[in-house]
PDB file of C-alpha atoms in Angstrom:
ATOM      1  CA  MET B 163      76.208 131.781  57.379  1.00  0.00           C
ATOM      2  CA  ARG B 164      74.514 129.465  59.759  1.00  0.00           C
ATOM      3  CA  SER B 165      73.032 130.438  62.866  1.00  0.00           C
ATOM      4  CA  GLU B 166      75.046 129.195  64.771  1.00  0.00           C
ATOM      5  CA  HIS B 167      77.521 131.176  63.202  1.00  0.00           C
ATOM      6  CA  CYS B 168      76.022 134.352  63.742  1.00  0.00           C
ATOM      7  CA  VAL B 169      78.184 135.722  66.993  1.00  0.00           C
ATOM      8  CA  THR B 170      79.813 139.073  67.142  1.00  0.00           C
ATOM      9  CA  ARG B 171      83.135 139.145  65.642  1.00  0.00           C
ATOM     10  CA  ASN B 172      83.877 142.571  65.375  1.00  0.00           C
ATOM     11  CA  HIS B 173      84.694 143.450  68.640  1.00  0.00           C
ATOM     12  CA  ILE B 174      87.368 140.427  68.606  1.00  0.00           C
ATOM     13  CA  GLN B 175      89.096 141.047  65.179  1.00  0.00           C
ATOM     14  CA  VAL B 176      90.410 144.620  67.543  1.00  0.00           C
ATOM     15  CA  PHE B 177      92.050 143.479  69.518  1.00  0.00           C
ATOM     16  CA  HIS B 178      93.263 140.054  68.670  1.00  0.00           C
ATOM     17  CA  ASN B 179      92.883 139.560  65.032  1.00  0.00           C
ATOM     18  CA  ARG B 180      94.448 135.871  65.263  1.00  0.00           C
ATOM     19  CA  VAL B 181      91.757 134.200  67.866  1.00  0.00           C
ATOM     20  CA  LEU B 182      89.489 134.255  64.984  1.00  0.00           C
ATOM     21  CA  PRO B 183      89.020 130.966  62.681  1.00  0.00           C
ATOM     22  CA  SER B 184      89.342 131.725  59.430  1.00  0.00           C
ATOM     23  CA  GLY B 185      85.448 131.664  58.088  1.00  0.00           C
ATOM     24  CA  PRO B 186      82.703 131.360  59.103  1.00  0.00           C
ATOM     25  CA  GLN B 187      83.639 128.079  62.091  1.00  0.00           C
ATOM     26  CA  ARG B 188      81.312 127.827  65.619  1.00  0.00           C
ATOM     27  CA  ILE B 189      83.128 130.480  67.812  1.00  0.00           C
ATOM     28  CA  ARG B 190      83.513 128.962  71.816  1.00  0.00           C
ATOM     29  CA  PHE B 191      82.725 131.373  74.737  1.00  0.00           C
ATOM     30  CA  ARG B 192      86.131 130.331  76.009  1.00  0.00           C
ATOM     31  CA  THR B 193      87.110 132.318  72.422  1.00  0.00           C
ATOM     32  CA  LEU B 194      85.335 135.027  72.513  1.00  0.00           C
ATOM     33  CA  VAL B 195      86.588 135.881  76.229  1.00  0.00           C
ATOM     34  CA  TYR B 196      89.799 135.520  75.335  1.00  0.00           C
ATOM     35  CA  GLY B 197      89.253 137.759  72.350  1.00  0.00           C
ATOM     36  CA  SER B 198      88.170 140.634  74.813  1.00  0.00           C
ATOM     37  CA  MET B 199      90.563 140.108  77.577  1.00  0.00           C
ATOM     38  CA  LEU B 200      92.016 143.721  76.859  1.00  0.00           C
ATOM     39  CA  PRO B 201      88.247 145.209  77.519  1.00  0.00           C
ATOM     40  CA  LEU B 202      87.805 143.031  80.083  1.00  0.00           C
ATOM     41  CA  ILE B 203      91.222 143.683  82.239  1.00  0.00           C
ATOM     42  CA  VAL B 204      90.751 147.681  81.325  1.00  0.00           C
ATOM     43  CA  TRP B 205      86.996 146.947  83.508  1.00  0.00           C
ATOM     44  CA  ALA B 206      88.756 144.691  85.896  1.00  0.00           C
ATOM     45  CA  GLY B 207      91.315 147.222  86.960  1.00  0.00           C
ATOM     46  CA  ILE B 208      88.800 150.223  87.270  1.00  0.00           C
ATOM     47  CA  ALA B 209      85.933 148.306  89.520  1.00  0.00           C
ATOM     48  CA  GLY B 210      89.420 147.510  91.882  1.00  0.00           C
ATOM     49  CA  PHE B 211      90.627 151.012  92.163  1.00  0.00           C
ATOM     50  CA  LEU B 212      86.892 152.340  93.261  1.00  0.00           C
ATOM     51  CA  GLY B 213      86.413 149.280  94.990  1.00  0.00           C
ATOM     52  CA  TYR B 214      89.961 150.080  97.361  1.00  0.00           C
ATOM     53  CA  PHE B 215      89.494 153.600  96.749  1.00  0.00           C
ATOM     54  CA  PHE B 216      85.633 154.163  97.279  1.00  0.00           C
ATOM     55  CA  ASP B 217      82.911 152.406  99.116  1.00  0.00           C
ATOM     56  CA  PRO B 218      82.791 148.639  98.024  1.00  0.00           C
ATOM     57  CA  ILE B 219      79.454 149.230  96.272  1.00  0.00           C
ATOM     58  CA  ALA B 220      80.749 151.665  93.271  1.00  0.00           C
ATOM     59  CA  PRO B 221      82.066 148.329  91.726  1.00  0.00           C
ATOM     60  CA  MET B 222      78.477 147.016  92.244  1.00  0.00           C
ATOM     61  CA  VAL B 223      76.912 149.569  90.238  1.00  0.00           C
ATOM     62  CA  LEU B 224      79.311 149.016  87.282  1.00  0.00           C
ATOM     63  CA  CYS B 225      78.630 145.037  86.970  1.00  0.00           C
ATOM     64  CA  GLY B 226      75.249 145.842  87.576  1.00  0.00           C
ATOM     65  CA  LEU B 227      74.956 148.723  84.630  1.00  0.00           C
ATOM     66  CA  PHE B 228      77.144 145.757  82.245  1.00  0.00           C
ATOM     67  CA  VAL B 229      74.364 143.202  83.337  1.00  0.00           C
ATOM     68  CA  THR B 230      72.074 145.465  82.484  1.00  0.00           C
ATOM     69  CA  TRP B 231      73.120 146.000  79.227  1.00  0.00           C
ATOM     70  CA  ILE B 232      74.158 142.421  78.060  1.00  0.00           C
ATOM     71  CA  ALA B 233      70.670 141.626  78.778  1.00  0.00           C
ATOM     72  CA  LEU B 234      68.980 144.453  77.251  1.00  0.00           C
ATOM     73  CA  GLY B 235      71.072 143.667  73.742  1.00  0.00           C
ATOM     74  CA  PHE B 236      70.334 140.158  74.520  1.00  0.00           C
ATOM     75  CA  THR B 237      66.403 141.156  74.418  1.00  0.00           C
ATOM     76  CA  LEU B 238      67.086 143.360  71.431  1.00  0.00           C
ATOM     77  CA  ARG B 239      68.733 140.198  69.706  1.00  0.00           C
ATOM     78  CA  ARG B 240      66.420 137.808  70.329  1.00  0.00           C
ATOM     79  CA  ARG B 241      63.133 139.989  68.635  1.00  0.00           C
ATOM     80  CA  ARG B 242      65.266 139.784  66.032  1.00  0.00           C
ATOM     81  CA  LYS B 243      65.075 136.413  65.494  1.00  0.00           C
ATOM     82  CA  HIS B 244      68.900 135.066  66.871  1.00  0.00           C
ATOM     83  CA  SER B 245      69.752 132.240  68.123  1.00  0.00           C
ATOM     84  CA  VAL B 246      70.090 132.396  71.939  1.00  0.00           C
ATOM     85  CA  ARG B 247      73.762 131.432  71.489  1.00  0.00           C
ATOM     86  CA  CYS B 248      74.323 134.088  68.942  1.00  0.00           C
ATOM     87  CA  SER B 249      72.188 136.458  71.055  1.00  0.00           C
ATOM     88  CA  LEU B 250      74.363 135.858  74.465  1.00  0.00           C
ATOM     89  CA  TYR B 251      77.487 136.144  72.193  1.00  0.00           C
ATOM     90  CA  GLY B 252      76.284 139.384  70.309  1.00  0.00           C
ATOM     91  CA  ALA B 253      75.257 140.844  73.129  1.00  0.00           C
ATOM     92  CA  PHE B 254      78.146 140.572  75.409  1.00  0.00           C
ATOM     93  CA  GLY B 255      80.461 141.030  72.993  1.00  0.00           C
ATOM     94  CA  ALA B 256      78.930 143.910  72.036  1.00  0.00           C
ATOM     95  CA  VAL B 257      78.602 145.583  75.282  1.00  0.00           C
ATOM     96  CA  LEU B 258      82.950 144.957  75.948  1.00  0.00           C
ATOM     97  CA  ALA B 259      83.414 146.351  72.989  1.00  0.00           C
ATOM     98  CA  GLY B 260      81.592 149.286  72.810  1.00  0.00           C
ATOM     99  CA  SER B 261      82.729 150.445  76.545  1.00  0.00           C
ATOM    100  CA  LEU B 262      86.603 150.771  75.021  1.00  0.00           C
ATOM    101  CA  ASP B 263      85.010 152.998  72.519  1.00  0.00           C
ATOM    102  CA  GLY B 264      85.243 156.150  74.966  1.00  0.00           C
ATOM    103  CA  PHE B 265      89.510 155.794  75.716  1.00  0.00           C
TER     104      PHE B 265
END
């Protein structure tokens, strides 16, 4: 598999198996987001609930945690010599996949 095809595929297969191409092809960011709709909807609902019933600072803290974990995942993947595209997609996908493990 070429380096530009190196992205996290497992979390997309968990939620939307038909989203992925059949073989190792370049995955666009739109496909990554479409495959991650369930975690995005769940966390948007939680952020909306926190913002409505509690202080508006609560969703900002939640978003800050996500940004921190994505930045950490990106950095760790870049240190393992992944491409920028692979690191960004992998970090984004891994955070969304890992965030629903508790549910």
